[in-house]
Short mmCIF file of C-alpha atoms and ligand atoms in Angstrom, two decimals:
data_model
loop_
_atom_site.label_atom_id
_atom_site.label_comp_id
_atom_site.label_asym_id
_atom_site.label_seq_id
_atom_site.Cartn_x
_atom_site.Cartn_y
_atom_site.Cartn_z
CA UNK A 1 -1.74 -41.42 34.65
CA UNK A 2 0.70 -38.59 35.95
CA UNK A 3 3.82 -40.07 37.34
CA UNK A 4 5.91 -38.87 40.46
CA UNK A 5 9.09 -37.63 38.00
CA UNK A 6 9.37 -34.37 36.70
CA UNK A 7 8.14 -34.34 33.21
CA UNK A 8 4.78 -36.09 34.53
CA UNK A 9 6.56 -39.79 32.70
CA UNK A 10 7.87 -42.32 34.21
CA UNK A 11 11.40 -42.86 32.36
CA UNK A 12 10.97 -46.47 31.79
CA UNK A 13 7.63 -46.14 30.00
CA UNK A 14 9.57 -43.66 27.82
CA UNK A 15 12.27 -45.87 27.38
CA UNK A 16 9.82 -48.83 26.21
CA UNK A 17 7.78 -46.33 23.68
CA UNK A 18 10.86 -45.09 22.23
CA UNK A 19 12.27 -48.76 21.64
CA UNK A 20 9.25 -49.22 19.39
CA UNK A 21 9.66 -46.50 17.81
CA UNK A 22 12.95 -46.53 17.07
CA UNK A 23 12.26 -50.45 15.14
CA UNK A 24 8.83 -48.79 13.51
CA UNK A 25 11.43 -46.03 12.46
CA UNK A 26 14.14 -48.70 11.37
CA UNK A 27 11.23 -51.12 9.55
CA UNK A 28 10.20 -48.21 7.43
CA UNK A 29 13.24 -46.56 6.11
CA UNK A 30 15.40 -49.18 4.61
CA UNK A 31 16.48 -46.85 2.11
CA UNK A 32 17.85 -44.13 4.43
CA UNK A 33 19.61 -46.41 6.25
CA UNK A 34 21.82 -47.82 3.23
CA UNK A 35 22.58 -44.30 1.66
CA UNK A 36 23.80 -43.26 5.69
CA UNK A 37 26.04 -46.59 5.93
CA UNK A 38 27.49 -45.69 2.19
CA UNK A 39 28.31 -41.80 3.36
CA UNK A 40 30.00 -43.46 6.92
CA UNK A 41 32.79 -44.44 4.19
CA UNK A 42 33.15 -40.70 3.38
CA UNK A 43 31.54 -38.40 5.21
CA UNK A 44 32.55 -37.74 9.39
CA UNK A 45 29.70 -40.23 10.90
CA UNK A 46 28.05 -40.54 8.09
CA UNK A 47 26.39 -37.00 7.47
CA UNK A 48 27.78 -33.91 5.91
CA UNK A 49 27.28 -31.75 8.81
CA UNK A 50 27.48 -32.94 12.31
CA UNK A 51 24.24 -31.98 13.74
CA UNK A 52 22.21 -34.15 11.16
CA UNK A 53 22.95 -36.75 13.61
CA UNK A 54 21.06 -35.12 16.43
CA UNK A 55 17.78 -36.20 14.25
CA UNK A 56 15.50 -38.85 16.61
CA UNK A 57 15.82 -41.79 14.23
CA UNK A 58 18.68 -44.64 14.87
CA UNK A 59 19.95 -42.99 11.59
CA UNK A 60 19.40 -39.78 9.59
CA UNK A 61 16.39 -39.35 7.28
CA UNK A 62 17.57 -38.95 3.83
CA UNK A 63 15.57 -37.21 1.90
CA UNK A 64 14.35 -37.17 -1.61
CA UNK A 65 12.69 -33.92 -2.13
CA UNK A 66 11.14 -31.02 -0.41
CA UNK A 67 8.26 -28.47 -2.28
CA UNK A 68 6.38 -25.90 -0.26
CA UNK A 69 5.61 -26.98 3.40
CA UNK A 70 6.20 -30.72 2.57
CA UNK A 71 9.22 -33.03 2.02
CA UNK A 72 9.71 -36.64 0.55
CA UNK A 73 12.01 -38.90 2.17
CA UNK A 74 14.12 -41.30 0.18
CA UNK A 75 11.96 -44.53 1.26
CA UNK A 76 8.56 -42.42 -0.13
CA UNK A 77 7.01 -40.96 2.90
CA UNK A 78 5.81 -37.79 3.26
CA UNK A 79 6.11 -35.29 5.64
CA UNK A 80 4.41 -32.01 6.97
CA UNK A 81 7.69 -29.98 7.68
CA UNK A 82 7.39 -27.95 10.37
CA UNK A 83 11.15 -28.05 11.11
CA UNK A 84 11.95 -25.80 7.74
CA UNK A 85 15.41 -26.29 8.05
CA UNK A 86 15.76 -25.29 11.34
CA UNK A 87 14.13 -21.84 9.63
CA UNK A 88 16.70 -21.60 6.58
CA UNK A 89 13.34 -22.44 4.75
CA UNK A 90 10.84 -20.75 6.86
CA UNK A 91 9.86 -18.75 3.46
CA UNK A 92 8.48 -22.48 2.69
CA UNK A 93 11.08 -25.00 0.18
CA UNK A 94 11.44 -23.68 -2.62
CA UNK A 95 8.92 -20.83 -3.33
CA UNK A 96 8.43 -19.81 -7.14
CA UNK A 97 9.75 -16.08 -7.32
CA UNK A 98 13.28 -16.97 -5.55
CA UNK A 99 12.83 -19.99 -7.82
CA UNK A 100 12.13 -18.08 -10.87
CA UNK A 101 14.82 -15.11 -9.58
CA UNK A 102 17.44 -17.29 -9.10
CA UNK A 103 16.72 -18.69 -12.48
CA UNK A 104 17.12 -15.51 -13.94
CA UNK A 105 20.19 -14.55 -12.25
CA UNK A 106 21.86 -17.62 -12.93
CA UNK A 107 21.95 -16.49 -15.97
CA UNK A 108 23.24 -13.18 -15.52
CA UNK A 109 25.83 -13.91 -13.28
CA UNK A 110 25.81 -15.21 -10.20
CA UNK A 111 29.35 -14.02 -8.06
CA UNK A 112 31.49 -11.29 -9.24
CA UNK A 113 32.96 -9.23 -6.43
CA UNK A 114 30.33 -6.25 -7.49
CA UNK A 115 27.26 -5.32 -6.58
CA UNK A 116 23.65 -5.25 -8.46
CA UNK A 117 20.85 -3.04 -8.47
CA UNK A 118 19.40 -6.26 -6.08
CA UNK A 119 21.79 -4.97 -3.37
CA UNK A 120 20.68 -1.81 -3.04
CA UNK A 121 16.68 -2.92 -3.42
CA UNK A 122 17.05 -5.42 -0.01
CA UNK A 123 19.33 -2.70 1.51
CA UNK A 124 16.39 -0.45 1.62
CA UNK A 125 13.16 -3.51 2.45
CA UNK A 126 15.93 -4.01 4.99
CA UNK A 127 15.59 -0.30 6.66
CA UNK A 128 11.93 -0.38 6.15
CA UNK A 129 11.59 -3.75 8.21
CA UNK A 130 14.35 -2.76 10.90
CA UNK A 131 14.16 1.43 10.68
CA UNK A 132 18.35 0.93 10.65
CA UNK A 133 19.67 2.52 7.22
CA UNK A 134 23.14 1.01 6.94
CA UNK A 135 23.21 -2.65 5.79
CA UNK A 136 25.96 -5.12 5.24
CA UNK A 137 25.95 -9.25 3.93
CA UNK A 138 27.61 -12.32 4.64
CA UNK A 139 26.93 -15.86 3.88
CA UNK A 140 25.73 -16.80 7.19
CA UNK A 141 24.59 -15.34 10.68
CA UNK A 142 27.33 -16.92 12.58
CA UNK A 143 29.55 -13.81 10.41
CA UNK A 144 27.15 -11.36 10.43
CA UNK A 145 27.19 -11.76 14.29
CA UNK A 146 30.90 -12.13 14.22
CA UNK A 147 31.13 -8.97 12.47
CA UNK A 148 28.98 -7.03 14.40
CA UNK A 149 30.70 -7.89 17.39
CA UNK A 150 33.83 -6.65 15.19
CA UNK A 151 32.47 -3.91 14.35
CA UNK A 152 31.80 -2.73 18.51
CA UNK A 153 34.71 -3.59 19.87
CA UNK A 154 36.41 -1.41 16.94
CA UNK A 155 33.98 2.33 17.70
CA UNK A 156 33.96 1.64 21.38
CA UNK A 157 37.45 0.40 22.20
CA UNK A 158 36.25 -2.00 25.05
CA UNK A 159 37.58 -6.04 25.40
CA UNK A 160 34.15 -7.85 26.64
CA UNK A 161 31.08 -8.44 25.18
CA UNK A 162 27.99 -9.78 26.96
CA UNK A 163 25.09 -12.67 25.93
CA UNK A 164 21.92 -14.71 27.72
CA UNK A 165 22.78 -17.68 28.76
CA UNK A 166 21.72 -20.36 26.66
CA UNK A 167 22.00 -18.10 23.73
CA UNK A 168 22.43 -19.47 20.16
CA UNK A 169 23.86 -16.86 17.61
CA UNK A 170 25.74 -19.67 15.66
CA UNK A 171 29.19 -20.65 16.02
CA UNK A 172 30.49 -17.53 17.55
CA UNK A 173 33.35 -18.53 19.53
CA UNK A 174 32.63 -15.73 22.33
CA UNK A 175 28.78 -16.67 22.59
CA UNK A 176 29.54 -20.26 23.69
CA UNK A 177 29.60 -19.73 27.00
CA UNK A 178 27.31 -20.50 30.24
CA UNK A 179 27.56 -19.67 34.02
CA UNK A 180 29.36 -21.61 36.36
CA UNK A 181 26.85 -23.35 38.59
CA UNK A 182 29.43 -23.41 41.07
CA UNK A 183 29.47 -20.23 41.69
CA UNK A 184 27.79 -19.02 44.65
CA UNK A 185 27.55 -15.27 42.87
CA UNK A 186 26.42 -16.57 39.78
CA UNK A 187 28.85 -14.51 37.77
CA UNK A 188 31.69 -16.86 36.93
CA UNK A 189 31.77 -17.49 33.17
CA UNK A 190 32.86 -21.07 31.86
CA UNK A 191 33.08 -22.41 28.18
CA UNK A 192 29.81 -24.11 27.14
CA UNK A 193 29.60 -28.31 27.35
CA UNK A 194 30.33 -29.11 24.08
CA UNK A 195 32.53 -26.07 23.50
CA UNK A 196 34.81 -27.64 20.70
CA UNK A 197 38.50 -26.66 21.19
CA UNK A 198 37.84 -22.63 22.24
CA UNK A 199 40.56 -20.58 20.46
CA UNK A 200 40.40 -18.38 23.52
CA UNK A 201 38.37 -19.57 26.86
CA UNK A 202 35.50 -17.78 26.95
CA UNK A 203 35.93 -16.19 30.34
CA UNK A 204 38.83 -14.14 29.09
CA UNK A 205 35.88 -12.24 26.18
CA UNK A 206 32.48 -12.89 27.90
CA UNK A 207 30.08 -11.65 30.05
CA UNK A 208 27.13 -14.23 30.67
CA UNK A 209 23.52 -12.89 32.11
CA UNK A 210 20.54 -14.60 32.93
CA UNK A 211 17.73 -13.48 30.17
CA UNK A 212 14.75 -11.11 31.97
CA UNK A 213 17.22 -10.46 34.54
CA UNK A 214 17.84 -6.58 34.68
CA UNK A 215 19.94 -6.53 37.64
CA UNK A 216 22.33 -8.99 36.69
CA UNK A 217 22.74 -7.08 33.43
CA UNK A 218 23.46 -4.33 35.61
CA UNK A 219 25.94 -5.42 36.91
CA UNK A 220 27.68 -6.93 33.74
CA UNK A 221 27.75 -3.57 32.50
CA UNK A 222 28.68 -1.80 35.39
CA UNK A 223 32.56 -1.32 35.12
CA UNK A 224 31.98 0.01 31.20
CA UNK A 225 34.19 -2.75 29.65
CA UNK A 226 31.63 -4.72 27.17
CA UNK A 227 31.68 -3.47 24.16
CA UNK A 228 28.30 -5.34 22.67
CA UNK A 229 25.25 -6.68 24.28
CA UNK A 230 24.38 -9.78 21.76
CA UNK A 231 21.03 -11.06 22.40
CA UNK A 232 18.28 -12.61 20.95
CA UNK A 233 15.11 -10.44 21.98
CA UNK A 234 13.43 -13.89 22.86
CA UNK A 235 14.92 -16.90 23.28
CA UNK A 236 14.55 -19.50 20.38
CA UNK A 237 17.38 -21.47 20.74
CA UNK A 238 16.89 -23.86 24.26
CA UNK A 239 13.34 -23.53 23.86
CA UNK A 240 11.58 -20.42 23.54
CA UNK A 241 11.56 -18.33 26.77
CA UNK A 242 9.30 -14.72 26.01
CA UNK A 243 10.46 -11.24 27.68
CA UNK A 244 8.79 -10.18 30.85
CA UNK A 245 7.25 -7.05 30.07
CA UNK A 246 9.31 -4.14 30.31
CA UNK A 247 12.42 -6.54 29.97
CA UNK A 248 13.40 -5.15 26.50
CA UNK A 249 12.69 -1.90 27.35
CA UNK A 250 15.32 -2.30 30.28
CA UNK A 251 17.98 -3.77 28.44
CA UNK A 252 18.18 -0.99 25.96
CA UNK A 253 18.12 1.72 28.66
CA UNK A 254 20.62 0.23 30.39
CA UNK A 255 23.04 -0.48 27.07
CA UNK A 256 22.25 3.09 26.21
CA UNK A 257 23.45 4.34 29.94
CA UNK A 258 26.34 2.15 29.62
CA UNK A 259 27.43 3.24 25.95
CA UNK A 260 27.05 -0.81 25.42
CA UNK A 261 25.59 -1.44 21.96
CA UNK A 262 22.56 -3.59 21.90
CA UNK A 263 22.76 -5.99 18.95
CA UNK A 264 19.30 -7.98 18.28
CA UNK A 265 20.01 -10.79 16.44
CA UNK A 266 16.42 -11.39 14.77
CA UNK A 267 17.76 -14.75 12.47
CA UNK A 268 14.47 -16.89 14.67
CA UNK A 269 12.87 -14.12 16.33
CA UNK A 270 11.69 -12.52 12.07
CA UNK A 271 8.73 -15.06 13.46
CA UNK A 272 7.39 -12.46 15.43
CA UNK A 273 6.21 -10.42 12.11
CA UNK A 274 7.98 -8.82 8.71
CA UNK A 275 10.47 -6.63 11.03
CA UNK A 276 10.64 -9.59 13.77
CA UNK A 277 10.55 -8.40 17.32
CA UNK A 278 12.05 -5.48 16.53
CA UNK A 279 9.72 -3.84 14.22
CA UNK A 280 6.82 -5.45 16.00
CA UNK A 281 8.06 -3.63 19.58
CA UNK A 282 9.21 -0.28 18.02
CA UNK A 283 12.82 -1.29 19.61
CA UNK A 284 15.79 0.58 18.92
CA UNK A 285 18.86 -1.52 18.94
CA UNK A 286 22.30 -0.06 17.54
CA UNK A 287 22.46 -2.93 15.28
CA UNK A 288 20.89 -6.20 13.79
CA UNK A 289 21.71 -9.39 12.53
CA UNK A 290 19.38 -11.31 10.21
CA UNK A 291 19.78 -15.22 8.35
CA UNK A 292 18.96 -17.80 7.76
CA UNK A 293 15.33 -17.39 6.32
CA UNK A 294 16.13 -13.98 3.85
CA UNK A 295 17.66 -15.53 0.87
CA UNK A 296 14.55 -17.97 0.52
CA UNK A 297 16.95 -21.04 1.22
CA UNK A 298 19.69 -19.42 -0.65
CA UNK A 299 23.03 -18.94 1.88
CA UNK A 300 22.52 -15.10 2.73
CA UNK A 301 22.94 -13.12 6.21
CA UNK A 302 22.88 -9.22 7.18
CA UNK A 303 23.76 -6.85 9.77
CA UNK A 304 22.15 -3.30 9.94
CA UNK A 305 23.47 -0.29 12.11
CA UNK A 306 22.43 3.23 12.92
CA UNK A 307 23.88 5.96 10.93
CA UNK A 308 25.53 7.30 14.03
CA UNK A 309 27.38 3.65 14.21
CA UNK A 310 28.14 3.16 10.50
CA UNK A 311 30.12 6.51 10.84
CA UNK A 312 31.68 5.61 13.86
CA UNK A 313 32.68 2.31 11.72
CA UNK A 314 33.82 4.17 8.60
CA UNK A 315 35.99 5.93 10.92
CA UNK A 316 37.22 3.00 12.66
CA UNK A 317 38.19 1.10 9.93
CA UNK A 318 40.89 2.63 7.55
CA UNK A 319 39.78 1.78 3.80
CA UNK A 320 42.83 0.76 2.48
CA UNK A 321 42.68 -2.05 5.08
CA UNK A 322 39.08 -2.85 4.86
CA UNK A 323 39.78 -6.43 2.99
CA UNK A 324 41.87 -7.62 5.80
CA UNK A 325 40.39 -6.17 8.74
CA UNK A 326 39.06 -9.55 10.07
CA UNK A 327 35.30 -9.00 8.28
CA UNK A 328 35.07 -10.49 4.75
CA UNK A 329 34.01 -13.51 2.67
CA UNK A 330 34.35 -13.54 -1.13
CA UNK A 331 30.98 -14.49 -1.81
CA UNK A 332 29.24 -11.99 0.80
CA UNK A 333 26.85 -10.27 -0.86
CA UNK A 334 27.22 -12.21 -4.34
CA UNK A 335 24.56 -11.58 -7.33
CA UNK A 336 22.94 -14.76 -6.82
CA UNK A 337 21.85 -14.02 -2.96
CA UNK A 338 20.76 -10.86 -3.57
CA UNK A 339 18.33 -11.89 -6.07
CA UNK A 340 16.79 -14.58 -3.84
CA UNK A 341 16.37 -12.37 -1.34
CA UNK A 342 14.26 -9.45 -3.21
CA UNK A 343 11.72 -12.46 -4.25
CA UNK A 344 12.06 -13.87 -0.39
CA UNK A 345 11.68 -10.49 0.86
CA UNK A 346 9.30 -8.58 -1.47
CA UNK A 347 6.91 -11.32 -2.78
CA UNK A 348 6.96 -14.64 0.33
CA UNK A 349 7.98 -13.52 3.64
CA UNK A 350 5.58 -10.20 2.84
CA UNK A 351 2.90 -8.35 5.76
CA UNK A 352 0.18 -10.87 4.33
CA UNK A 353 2.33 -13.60 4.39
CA UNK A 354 2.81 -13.10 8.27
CA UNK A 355 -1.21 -12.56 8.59
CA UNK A 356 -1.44 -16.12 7.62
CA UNK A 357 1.29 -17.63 9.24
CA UNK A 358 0.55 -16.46 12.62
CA UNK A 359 -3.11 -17.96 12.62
CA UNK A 360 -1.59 -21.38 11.83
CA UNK A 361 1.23 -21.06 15.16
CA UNK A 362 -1.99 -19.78 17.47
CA UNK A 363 -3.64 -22.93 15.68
CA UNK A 364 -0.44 -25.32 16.58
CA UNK A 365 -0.40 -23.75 20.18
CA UNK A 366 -4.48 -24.57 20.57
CA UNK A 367 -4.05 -28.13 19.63
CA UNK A 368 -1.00 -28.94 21.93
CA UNK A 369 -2.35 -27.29 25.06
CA UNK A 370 -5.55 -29.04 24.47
CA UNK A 371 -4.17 -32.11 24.35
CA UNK A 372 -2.23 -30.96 27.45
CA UNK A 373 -4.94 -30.16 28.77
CA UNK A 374 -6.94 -33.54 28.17
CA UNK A 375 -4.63 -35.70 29.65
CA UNK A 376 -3.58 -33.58 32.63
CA UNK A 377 0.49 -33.47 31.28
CA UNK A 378 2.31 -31.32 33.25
CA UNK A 379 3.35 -29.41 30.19
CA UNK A 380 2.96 -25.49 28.84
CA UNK A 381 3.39 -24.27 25.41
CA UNK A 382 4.74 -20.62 24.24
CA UNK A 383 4.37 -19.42 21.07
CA UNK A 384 6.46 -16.24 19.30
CA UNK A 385 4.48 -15.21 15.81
CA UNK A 386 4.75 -17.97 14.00
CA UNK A 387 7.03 -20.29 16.09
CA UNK A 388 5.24 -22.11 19.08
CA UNK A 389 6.81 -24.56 21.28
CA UNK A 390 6.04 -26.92 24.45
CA UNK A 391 7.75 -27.29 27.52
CA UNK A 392 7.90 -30.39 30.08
CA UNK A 393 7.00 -28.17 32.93
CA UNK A 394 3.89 -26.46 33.80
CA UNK A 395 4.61 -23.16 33.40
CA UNK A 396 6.68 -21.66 30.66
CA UNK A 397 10.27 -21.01 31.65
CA UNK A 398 11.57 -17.40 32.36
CA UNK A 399 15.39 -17.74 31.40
CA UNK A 400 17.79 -20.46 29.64
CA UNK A 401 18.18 -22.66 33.09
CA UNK A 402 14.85 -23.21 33.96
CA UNK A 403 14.23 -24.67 31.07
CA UNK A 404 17.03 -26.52 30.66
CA UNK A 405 16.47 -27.98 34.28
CA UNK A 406 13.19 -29.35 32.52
CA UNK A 407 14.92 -31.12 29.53
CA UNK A 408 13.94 -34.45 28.86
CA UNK A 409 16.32 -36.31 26.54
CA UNK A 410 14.69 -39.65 25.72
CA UNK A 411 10.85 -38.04 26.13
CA UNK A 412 12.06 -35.36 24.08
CA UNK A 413 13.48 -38.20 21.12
CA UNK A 414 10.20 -40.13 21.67
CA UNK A 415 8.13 -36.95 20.71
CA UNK A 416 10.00 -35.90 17.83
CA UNK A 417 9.95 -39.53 16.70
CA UNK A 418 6.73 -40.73 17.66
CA UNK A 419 5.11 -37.57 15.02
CA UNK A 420 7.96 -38.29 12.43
CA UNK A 421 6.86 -41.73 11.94
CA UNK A 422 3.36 -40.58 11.34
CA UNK A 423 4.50 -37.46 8.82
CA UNK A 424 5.26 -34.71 10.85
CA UNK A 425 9.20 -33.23 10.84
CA UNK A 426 10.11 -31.37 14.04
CA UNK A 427 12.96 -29.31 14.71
CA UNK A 428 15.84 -31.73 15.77
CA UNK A 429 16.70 -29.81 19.13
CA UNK A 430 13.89 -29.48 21.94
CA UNK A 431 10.33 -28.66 21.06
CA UNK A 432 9.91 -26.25 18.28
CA UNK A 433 7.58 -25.72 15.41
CA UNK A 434 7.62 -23.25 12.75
CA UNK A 435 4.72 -22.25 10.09
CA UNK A 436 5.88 -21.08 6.46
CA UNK A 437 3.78 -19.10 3.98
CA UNK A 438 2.98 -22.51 2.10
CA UNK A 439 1.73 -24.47 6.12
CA UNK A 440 -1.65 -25.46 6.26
CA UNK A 441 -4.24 -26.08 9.00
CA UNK A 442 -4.26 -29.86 7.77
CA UNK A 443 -0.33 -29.89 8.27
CA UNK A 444 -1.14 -28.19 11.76
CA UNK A 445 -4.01 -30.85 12.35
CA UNK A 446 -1.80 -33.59 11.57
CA UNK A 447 0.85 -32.60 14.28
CA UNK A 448 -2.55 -31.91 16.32
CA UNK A 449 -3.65 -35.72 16.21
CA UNK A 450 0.10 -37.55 16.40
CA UNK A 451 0.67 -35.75 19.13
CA UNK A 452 -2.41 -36.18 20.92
CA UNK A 453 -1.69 -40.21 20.31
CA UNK A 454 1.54 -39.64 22.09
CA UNK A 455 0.34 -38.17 25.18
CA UNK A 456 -2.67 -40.89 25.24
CA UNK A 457 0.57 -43.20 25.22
CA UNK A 458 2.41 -41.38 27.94
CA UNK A 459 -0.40 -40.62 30.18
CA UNK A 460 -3.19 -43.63 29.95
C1 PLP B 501 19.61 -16.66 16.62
C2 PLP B 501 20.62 -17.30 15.72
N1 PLP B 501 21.66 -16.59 15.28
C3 PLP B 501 22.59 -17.10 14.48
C4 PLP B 501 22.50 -18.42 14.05
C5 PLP B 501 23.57 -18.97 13.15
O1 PLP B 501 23.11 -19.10 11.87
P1 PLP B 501 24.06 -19.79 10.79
O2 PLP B 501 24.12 -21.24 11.19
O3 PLP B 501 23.34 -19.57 9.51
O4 PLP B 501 25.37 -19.14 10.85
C6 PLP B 501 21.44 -19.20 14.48
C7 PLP B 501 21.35 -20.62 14.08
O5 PLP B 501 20.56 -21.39 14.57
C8 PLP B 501 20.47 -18.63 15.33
O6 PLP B 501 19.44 -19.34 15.77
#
């Protein structure tokens, strides 16, 4: 039965499902819960990084193991993991040739300040994938982004740069941003909620825009101060909002008119195929950021560049001061990641790879929106490659607000919990679910059915 409230659920329903959930959850990992009350004595609330809190359980899954497109908590259950580290193992956990790679190279050398013949061999998969030619690494997205951003403010001497709202491009202290809903022009730019102790508020560095909204982009531009467009060429982070067409095609026009450059940051959006949005669009951005996912679960990020921007950056940056020009990291580029990511890149995350991966999201998205469909939810779903993704609102959203507007804490708990307690792992923040190279249709199928139980729950 569809209730009056927004998500289609009446909140105390919720409320009671979850409760019994939450004690099935409790009942059946006794385990999990004494290794998280041992690490509360030394690690901040009981986790070693904060968001491992954010999972739906009273207290974190520990886990045991994790082969392939399946992990093994530490009470003995299994799981079909469709969360993949959040896509740090969307190459699947642990595939054999980064295994076998990083076995080699770990005897070989695995950091020494110098690069290998590895370097050079992802430099150029990289400029195949992206068509950019000049690559650099770093440990993690949230640099490579920081760098980038580095990297335009040096070649076009502007202050601002410019991001969606609800973007995600790690902990970036410019991106964390929103739009004040206070303002009646819709332009005012506040620090995110959450914004932890901003070294600089974010209105002083940041323009915020609306995503598939040209003429507010437009205007951001306008007065030629930003310096960077950052943007993720879908959404992936709130939920997964999809370009209107023409919408990417617009932004890049308008960055080019502007002399803005237009930085795709692909770390989620590589779902969309083996060049990610990018190479699946024929887009042309000035630069790119990739993580996450290209070291095969070892710590690796990159950012690409036209030639015309590399020189302008060789020319920006005098060499003698290139160690302590702001963009660094000891172990950026180290042996170790560079050999993980020639077996991520040139033998998992391949063409074929994608061919099969993509069947099993369209497969994902099939069984949610029938079950959608056969108990009248007023839900959508939206799927990017091999990410898909449901939404409590019956149509999918078109920028950051609308679907945040349609957020549903406790439903959104319930759902995550209600298929982890019957083997399914979902991305801890809204609605997400990502395919590997080693997902099959029975780990689909079993997301398929627990779900399908849930919305009998919700809606009978
Ligand atoms: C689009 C995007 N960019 C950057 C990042 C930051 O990645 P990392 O946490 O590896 O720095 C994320 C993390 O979720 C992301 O989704």
């Amino acid at each position: 039965m569809v209730d009056s409230s927004p998500t289609g659920v009446a909140p105390e329903r919720v409320r009671r499902l979850l409760d019994a959930e939450l004690a099935s959850f409790a009942d059946r990992h006794p385990r999990s819960r004494a290794l998280h009350e041992r690490a509360r004595a030394s690690l901040l609330d009981g986790v070693p990084m904060n968001w491992m809190v954010k999972w739906a359980g009273p207290f974190p899954l520990f886990l045991e193991s994790a082969s392939g497109a399946h992990a093994i908590c530490a009470d003995g259950h299994e799981y079909a993991d469709l969360c993949l580290g959040d896509t740090g193992a969307m190459a699947g956990h642990g595939p054999a040739p980064v295994r076998e790679a990083v076995a080699r190279q770990l005897e070989r050398g695995i950091t020494t300040m110098l690069p290998t013949e590895d370097a050079a061999w992802v430099g150029e998969e990289l400029a195949r994938r992206f068509g950019l030619p000049a690559w650099q690494f770093t440990l993690s997205a949230t640099d490579a982004n920081r760098f980038s951003l580095r990297i335009a403010r040096a070649i076009t001497g502007r202050p601002l740069i410019a991001v969606h709202e609800y973007c995600y491009h790690g902990s970036v202290d410019e991106t964390i941003a929103l739009l004040d809903p206070e303002d009646p022009e819709g332009r005012r730019v506040v620090a995110r909620r959450g914004n932890l102790g901003p070294q600089v508020d974010p209105a002083q560095t940041t323009r915020v825009v609306p995503y598939n909204d040209l003429g507010a982009l437009e205007h951001a531009l306008a007065d030629g101060r930003v310096a960077a467009l950052l943007i993720e060429p879908a959404l992936t982070n709130v939920g997964i909002v999809l370009p209107e067409p023409g919408y990417l095609e617009g932004v890049r026009e308008l960055t080019r008119r502007q002399g803005t450059i237009l930085i795709h940051d692909e770390t989620h959006t590589i779902c969309a195929g083996p060049g990610g949005m990018t190479g699946a669009g024929g887009y042309r951005p000035d630069m790119l950021v990739i993580g996450k996912t290209i070291g095969g679960g070892i710590p690796l990020a990159a950012y690409g560049m036209t030639a015309e921007v590399a020189d302008r950056a060789r020319a920006a940056v005098p060499w003698e001061d290139a160690d302590v020009g702001g963009i660094g990291g000891t172990l950026a580029g180290y042996a170790l990641s560079m050999a993980a990511a020639r077996a991520a890149l040139g033998e998992v995350l391949t063409a074929a790879a994608f061919e099969r991966m993509l069947p099993l999201a369209a497969r994902w998205e099939r069984g949610v929106q029938d079950g959608i469909d056969r108990h009248g939810a007023p839900w959508s779903v939206t799927r990017l490659g091999a990410r898909a993704e449901y939404h409590f609102m019956p149509n999918p959203p078109r920028d950051g607000a609308e679907q945040t507007a349609h957020a549903d804490a406790d439903l959104e708990r319930l759902l995550h919990l209600w298929v982890m307690n019957r083997g399914v792992l979902m991305t801890p923040f809204h609605n997400m679910a990502l395919m590997s190279p080693a997902t099959s249709e029975a780990d689909v199928d079993r997301h398929t059915a627990a779900f399908d139980d849930a919305l009998e729950a919700l809606f009978a």
